[in-house]
Amino acid sequence: MHEIAHAQAVINQAKKLGAKKGAIVEVGELCDLEAHELEETMNRLINWNLQVKEKESKIECVCGYKGKARILDKCHGYCYFDCPNCSALGKSIKVLEGNEIKILGVE
């Protein structure tokens, strides 16, 4: 049930930013939670106008590749990915975008 913890953290942060009626949230595709899961969970916890968007990943690899990661497996609680150019994993890859949950705006 880690999606409840993520959703509650987003709600709490949005309230700190002044949210009273809604929020725009971005979920990176490399997060261990799908955008639709976060949206469904937030809708169960609070009656807000929500816009939850998925953010495409961007990685940089030691082979020189810079672009979208190749997701190998993603399930509830994890996301495994590699470089689509050379199949490198782990410390060979620097994630530039798409691994966070961000609040883009509140109302």
CSV table of N, CA and C in Angstrom, one decimal:
chain,number,residue,atom,x,y,z
A,1,MET,N,0.8,-1.2,0.0
A,1,MET,CA,0.0,0.0,0.0
A,1,MET,C,0.9,1.3,0.0
A,2,HIS,N,2.0,1.2,-0.6
A,2,HIS,CA,2.9,2.4,-0.7
A,2,HIS,C,2.3,3.5,-1.5
A,3,GLU,N,1.3,3.2,-2.3
A,3,GLU,CA,0.7,4.3,-3.1
A,3,GLU,C,-0.1,5.3,-2.2
A,4,ILE,N,-0.6,4.8,-1.0
A,4,ILE,CA,-1.3,5.6,-0.1
A,4,ILE,C,-0.3,6.6,0.5
A,5,ALA,N,0.9,6.1,0.9
A,5,ALA,CA,1.9,7.0,1.5
A,5,ALA,C,2.4,8.0,0.5
A,6,HIS,N,2.5,7.6,-0.8
A,6,HIS,CA,2.9,8.6,-1.8
A,6,HIS,C,1.8,9.7,-2.0
A,7,ALA,N,0.6,9.2,-2.1
A,7,ALA,CA,-0.6,10.1,-2.3
A,7,ALA,C,-0.7,11.1,-1.2
A,8,GLN,N,-0.6,10.6,0.1
A,8,GLN,CA,-0.7,11.4,1.2
A,8,GLN,C,0.4,12.5,1.3
A,9,ALA,N,1.6,12.1,0.9
A,9,ALA,CA,2.7,13.0,0.9
A,9,ALA,C,2.5,14.1,-0.1
A,10,VAL,N,1.9,13.7,-1.3
A,10,VAL,CA,1.7,14.7,-2.3
A,10,VAL,C,0.6,15.7,-1.8
A,11,ILE,N,-0.5,15.1,-1.2
A,11,ILE,CA,-1.6,16.0,-0.7
A,11,ILE,C,-1.0,16.9,0.4
A,12,ASN,N,-0.2,16.4,1.3
A,12,ASN,CA,0.3,17.3,2.3
A,12,ASN,C,1.2,18.4,1.8
A,13,GLN,N,2.0,18.1,0.8
A,13,GLN,CA,2.9,19.1,0.2
A,13,GLN,C,2.0,20.1,-0.6
A,14,ALA,N,1.0,19.6,-1.3
A,14,ALA,CA,0.2,20.5,-2.1
A,14,ALA,C,-0.5,21.5,-1.1
A,15,LYS,N,-1.0,21.0,0.0
A,15,LYS,CA,-1.6,21.9,1.0
A,15,LYS,C,-0.7,22.9,1.5
A,16,LYS,N,0.6,22.5,1.8
A,16,LYS,CA,1.6,23.5,2.2
A,16,LYS,C,1.8,24.6,1.1
A,17,LEU,N,1.6,24.2,-0.1
A,17,LEU,CA,1.8,25.2,-1.2
A,17,LEU,C,0.5,26.0,-1.4
A,18,GLY,N,-0.5,25.7,-0.6
A,18,GLY,CA,-1.8,26.5,-0.7
A,18,GLY,C,-2.9,25.9,-1.4
A,19,ALA,N,-2.8,24.6,-1.7
A,19,ALA,CA,-3.9,23.9,-2.4
A,19,ALA,C,-5.2,23.8,-1.5
A,20,LYS,N,-6.3,24.2,-2.1
A,20,LYS,CA,-7.6,24.1,-1.4
A,20,LYS,C,-8.6,23.3,-2.3
A,21,LYS,N,-8.4,23.3,-3.6
A,21,LYS,CA,-9.4,22.7,-4.5
A,21,LYS,C,-8.8,21.7,-5.5
A,22,GLY,N,-7.5,21.7,-5.6
A,22,GLY,CA,-6.9,20.9,-6.6
A,22,GLY,C,-5.4,21.0,-6.8
A,23,ALA,N,-4.9,20.1,-7.7
A,23,ALA,CA,-3.4,20.1,-7.9
A,23,ALA,C,-3.1,19.5,-9.3
A,24,ILE,N,-2.0,19.9,-9.8
A,24,ILE,CA,-1.5,19.4,-11.1
A,24,ILE,C,-0.2,18.6,-10.7
A,25,VAL,N,-0.2,17.3,-10.9
A,25,VAL,CA,0.9,16.5,-10.5
A,25,VAL,C,1.6,15.8,-11.7
A,26,GLU,N,2.9,15.7,-11.6
A,26,GLU,CA,3.6,15.0,-12.7
A,26,GLU,C,4.3,13.8,-12.1
A,27,VAL,N,4.1,12.6,-12.7
A,27,VAL,CA,4.7,11.4,-12.2
A,27,VAL,C,5.7,10.9,-13.3
A,28,GLY,N,6.9,10.8,-12.9
A,28,GLY,CA,7.9,10.3,-13.8
A,28,GLY,C,7.7,8.8,-14.2
A,29,GLU,N,7.9,8.4,-15.4
A,29,GLU,CA,7.7,7.0,-15.8
A,29,GLU,C,8.6,6.0,-15.2
A,30,LEU,N,9.7,6.5,-14.6
A,30,LEU,CA,10.6,5.6,-13.9
A,30,LEU,C,10.3,5.5,-12.4
A,31,CYS,N,9.3,6.2,-11.9
A,31,CYS,CA,8.9,6.0,-10.5
A,31,CYS,C,8.3,4.6,-10.3
A,32,ASP,N,8.3,4.2,-9.1
A,32,ASP,CA,7.8,2.9,-8.7
A,32,ASP,C,6.2,2.9,-8.6
A,33,LEU,N,5.6,3.9,-9.1
A,33,LEU,CA,4.2,4.1,-9.0
A,33,LEU,C,3.7,4.7,-10.4
A,34,GLU,N,2.6,4.1,-10.9
A,34,GLU,CA,2.1,4.6,-12.2
A,34,GLU,C,1.2,5.9,-11.9
A,35,ALA,N,1.2,6.7,-12.9
A,35,ALA,CA,0.4,8.0,-12.7
A,35,ALA,C,-1.0,7.7,-12.4
A,36,HIS,N,-1.6,6.7,-13.1
A,36,HIS,CA,-3.1,6.4,-12.8
A,36,HIS,C,-3.3,5.8,-11.4
A,37,GLU,N,-2.3,5.1,-10.9
A,37,GLU,CA,-2.4,4.6,-9.5
A,37,GLU,C,-2.4,5.8,-8.5
A,38,LEU,N,-1.5,6.7,-8.7
A,38,LEU,CA,-1.5,7.9,-7.8
A,38,LEU,C,-2.8,8.7,-7.9
A,39,GLU,N,-3.3,8.9,-9.1
A,39,GLU,CA,-4.5,9.6,-9.3
A,39,GLU,C,-5.7,8.9,-8.6
A,40,GLU,N,-5.8,7.6,-8.8
A,40,GLU,CA,-6.9,6.9,-8.2
A,40,GLU,C,-6.8,6.9,-6.7
A,41,THR,N,-5.6,6.8,-6.1
A,41,THR,CA,-5.5,6.8,-4.7
A,41,THR,C,-5.8,8.2,-4.1
A,42,MET,N,-5.3,9.3,-4.8
A,42,MET,CA,-5.6,10.6,-4.3
A,42,MET,C,-7.1,10.9,-4.4
A,43,ASN,N,-7.7,10.4,-5.4
A,43,ASN,CA,-9.2,10.6,-5.5
A,43,ASN,C,-9.9,10.0,-4.4
A,44,ARG,N,-9.4,8.8,-3.9
A,44,ARG,CA,-10.0,8.2,-2.7
A,44,ARG,C,-9.8,9.0,-1.4
A,45,LEU,N,-8.7,9.7,-1.4
A,45,LEU,CA,-8.3,10.4,-0.1
A,45,LEU,C,-8.8,11.8,0.0
A,46,ILE,N,-9.1,12.5,-1.2
A,46,ILE,CA,-9.4,13.9,-1.1
A,46,ILE,C,-10.3,14.2,-2.3
A,47,ASN,N,-11.2,15.1,-2.1
A,47,ASN,CA,-12.1,15.5,-3.2
A,47,ASN,C,-11.6,16.8,-3.9
A,48,TRP,N,-10.6,16.6,-4.7
A,48,TRP,CA,-10.0,17.8,-5.4
A,48,TRP,C,-10.1,17.6,-6.9
A,49,ASN,N,-9.9,18.7,-7.6
A,49,ASN,CA,-9.7,18.6,-9.1
A,49,ASN,C,-8.3,18.3,-9.3
A,50,LEU,N,-8.0,17.1,-9.9
A,50,LEU,CA,-6.7,16.6,-10.1
A,50,LEU,C,-6.4,16.5,-11.6
A,51,GLN,N,-5.2,16.8,-11.9
A,51,GLN,CA,-4.6,16.5,-13.2
A,51,GLN,C,-3.3,15.8,-12.9
A,52,VAL,N,-3.2,14.5,-13.3
A,52,VAL,CA,-2.0,13.8,-13.0
A,52,VAL,C,-1.4,13.4,-14.4
A,53,LYS,N,-0.2,13.8,-14.7
A,53,LYS,CA,0.4,13.6,-16.0
A,53,LYS,C,1.6,12.7,-15.8
A,54,GLU,N,1.9,11.9,-16.8
A,54,GLU,CA,3.2,11.1,-16.8
A,54,GLU,C,4.3,11.9,-17.5
A,55,LYS,N,5.5,11.9,-16.9
A,55,LYS,CA,6.6,12.5,-17.5
A,55,LYS,C,7.5,11.5,-18.1
A,56,GLU,N,7.9,11.6,-19.3
A,56,GLU,CA,8.8,10.7,-20.0
A,56,GLU,C,10.2,10.8,-19.4
A,57,SER,N,10.9,9.6,-19.4
A,57,SER,CA,12.2,9.6,-18.8
A,57,SER,C,13.2,10.2,-19.8
A,58,LYS,N,14.3,10.6,-19.2
A,58,LYS,CA,15.5,11.1,-20.0
A,58,LYS,C,16.7,10.6,-19.2
A,59,ILE,N,17.6,9.8,-19.9
A,59,ILE,CA,18.8,9.3,-19.2
A,59,ILE,C,20.0,9.7,-20.0
A,60,GLU,N,21.1,9.6,-19.4
A,60,GLU,CA,22.4,9.8,-20.0
A,60,GLU,C,23.3,8.6,-19.6
A,61,CYS,N,23.8,7.9,-20.6
A,61,CYS,CA,24.6,6.7,-20.4
A,61,CYS,C,26.1,6.9,-20.7
A,62,VAL,N,26.9,6.1,-20.1
A,62,VAL,CA,28.4,6.2,-20.3
A,62,VAL,C,28.7,5.9,-21.8
A,63,CYS,N,27.8,5.2,-22.5
A,63,CYS,CA,28.1,4.9,-24.0
A,63,CYS,C,27.8,6.2,-24.8
A,64,GLY,N,27.3,7.3,-24.2
A,64,GLY,CA,27.0,8.5,-25.0
A,64,GLY,C,25.6,8.7,-25.3
A,65,TYR,N,24.7,7.7,-25.1
A,65,TYR,CA,23.3,7.8,-25.4
A,65,TYR,C,22.7,8.8,-24.4
A,66,LYS,N,21.8,9.6,-24.9
A,66,LYS,CA,21.0,10.5,-24.1
A,66,LYS,C,19.6,10.5,-24.7
A,67,GLY,N,18.6,10.1,-23.9
A,67,GLY,CA,17.3,10.0,-24.4
A,67,GLY,C,16.4,9.1,-23.4
A,68,LYS,N,15.3,8.6,-23.9
A,68,LYS,CA,14.4,7.9,-23.2
A,68,LYS,C,14.9,6.5,-22.7
A,69,ALA,N,14.7,6.2,-21.5
A,69,ALA,CA,15.1,4.9,-20.9
A,69,ALA,C,14.3,3.7,-21.5
A,70,ARG,N,14.8,2.5,-21.6
A,70,ARG,CA,14.0,1.4,-22.0
A,70,ARG,C,13.6,0.7,-20.7
A,71,ILE,N,12.3,0.6,-20.4
A,71,ILE,CA,11.8,0.0,-19.2
A,71,ILE,C,11.7,-1.5,-19.5
A,72,LEU,N,12.4,-2.3,-18.6
A,72,LEU,CA,12.5,-3.7,-18.7
A,72,LEU,C,11.4,-4.4,-18.0
A,73,ASP,N,11.1,-3.8,-16.8
A,73,ASP,CA,10.0,-4.4,-16.0
A,73,ASP,C,9.6,-3.3,-15.0
A,74,LYS,N,8.3,-3.2,-14.9
A,74,LYS,CA,7.7,-2.2,-13.9
A,74,LYS,C,6.5,-2.8,-13.3
A,75,CYS,N,6.4,-2.8,-12.0
A,75,CYS,CA,5.3,-3.4,-11.3
A,75,CYS,C,5.1,-2.5,-10.0
A,76,HIS,N,4.2,-2.9,-9.3
A,76,HIS,CA,3.9,-2.2,-8.0
A,76,HIS,C,5.1,-2.2,-7.1
A,77,GLY,N,5.8,-1.1,-7.0
A,77,GLY,CA,6.9,-0.9,-6.1
A,77,GLY,C,8.3,-0.9,-6.7
A,78,TYR,N,8.4,-1.1,-8.0
A,78,TYR,CA,9.7,-1.1,-8.6
A,78,TYR,C,9.6,-0.8,-10.1
A,79,CYS,N,10.8,-0.3,-10.6
A,79,CYS,CA,10.9,0.0,-12.1
A,79,CYS,C,12.3,-0.3,-12.5
A,80,TYR,N,12.5,-1.4,-13.3
A,80,TYR,CA,13.9,-1.7,-13.8
A,80,TYR,C,14.0,-1.2,-15.3
A,81,PHE,N,15.1,-0.5,-15.5
A,81,PHE,CA,15.3,0.0,-16.9
A,81,PHE,C,16.8,0.0,-17.2
A,82,ASP,N,17.0,0.1,-18.5
A,82,ASP,CA,18.4,0.1,-19.0
A,82,ASP,C,18.6,1.1,-20.1
A,83,CYS,N,19.8,1.2,-20.7
A,83,CYS,CA,20.1,2.0,-21.8
A,83,CYS,C,19.6,1.3,-23.1
A,84,PRO,N,18.8,1.9,-23.9
A,84,PRO,CA,18.3,1.2,-25.1
A,84,PRO,C,19.4,1.0,-26.2
A,85,ASN,N,20.5,1.8,-26.0
A,85,ASN,CA,21.6,1.7,-27.0
A,85,ASN,C,22.6,0.6,-26.7
A,86,CYS,N,23.0,0.4,-25.4
A,86,CYS,CA,24.0,-0.6,-25.1
A,86,CYS,C,23.6,-1.6,-24.0
A,87,SER,N,22.4,-1.4,-23.4
A,87,SER,CA,21.8,-2.3,-22.4
A,87,SER,C,22.5,-2.1,-21.0
A,88,ALA,N,23.2,-1.1,-20.8
A,88,ALA,CA,23.9,-0.8,-19.5
A,88,ALA,C,22.8,-0.6,-18.5
A,89,LEU,N,23.2,-1.0,-17.3
A,89,LEU,CA,22.3,-0.8,-16.1
A,89,LEU,C,23.0,-0.1,-15.0
A,90,GLY,N,22.3,0.3,-14.0
A,90,GLY,CA,22.8,0.8,-12.7
A,90,GLY,C,23.7,2.1,-12.8
A,91,LYS,N,24.9,2.1,-12.3
A,91,LYS,CA,25.7,3.3,-12.2
A,91,LYS,C,26.2,3.8,-13.5
A,92,SER,N,26.0,3.0,-14.6
A,92,SER,CA,26.4,3.5,-15.9
A,92,SER,C,25.4,4.5,-16.5
A,93,ILE,N,24.3,4.6,-15.8
A,93,ILE,CA,23.2,5.5,-16.3
A,93,ILE,C,22.9,6.6,-15.3
A,94,LYS,N,22.8,7.8,-15.8
A,94,LYS,CA,22.4,8.9,-15.0
A,94,LYS,C,21.0,9.3,-15.4
A,95,VAL,N,20.1,9.3,-14.4
A,95,VAL,CA,18.7,9.7,-14.7
A,95,VAL,C,18.6,11.2,-14.7
A,96,LEU,N,18.2,11.8,-15.8
A,96,LEU,CA,18.1,13.3,-15.9
A,96,LEU,C,16.7,13.8,-15.6
A,97,GLU,N,15.7,13.0,-16.0
A,97,GLU,CA,14.3,13.3,-15.9
A,97,GLU,C,13.4,12.1,-15.8
A,98,GLY,N,12.3,12.2,-15.2
A,98,GLY,CA,11.3,11.1,-15.2
A,98,GLY,C,11.4,10.1,-14.0
A,99,ASN,N,12.0,10.5,-12.9
A,99,ASN,CA,12.1,9.6,-11.8
A,99,ASN,C,11.5,10.2,-10.5
A,100,GLU,N,10.8,11.3,-10.7
A,100,GLU,CA,10.2,11.9,-9.5
A,100,GLU,C,8.7,12.2,-9.6
A,101,ILE,N,8.1,12.5,-8.5
A,101,ILE,CA,6.7,13.0,-8.5
A,101,ILE,C,6.8,14.4,-8.1
A,102,LYS,N,6.3,15.3,-9.0
A,102,LYS,CA,6.4,16.7,-8.8
A,102,LYS,C,5.0,17.4,-8.8
A,103,ILE,N,4.8,18.4,-7.9
A,103,ILE,CA,3.6,19.2,-8.0
A,103,ILE,C,3.9,20.4,-8.9
A,104,LEU,N,3.1,20.5,-10.0
A,104,LEU,CA,3.4,21.5,-10.9
A,104,LEU,C,2.5,22.8,-10.7
A,105,GLY,N,1.4,22.6,-9.9
A,105,GLY,CA,0.6,23.7,-9.6
A,105,GLY,C,-0.5,23.3,-8.7
A,106,VAL,N,-1.1,24.3,-8.0
A,106,VAL,CA,-2.2,24.1,-7.1
A,106,VAL,C,-3.3,25.1,-7.3
A,107,GLU,N,-4.5,24.8,-6.8
A,107,GLU,CA,-5.6,25.7,-6.9
A,107,GLU,C,-6.4,25.7,-5.6
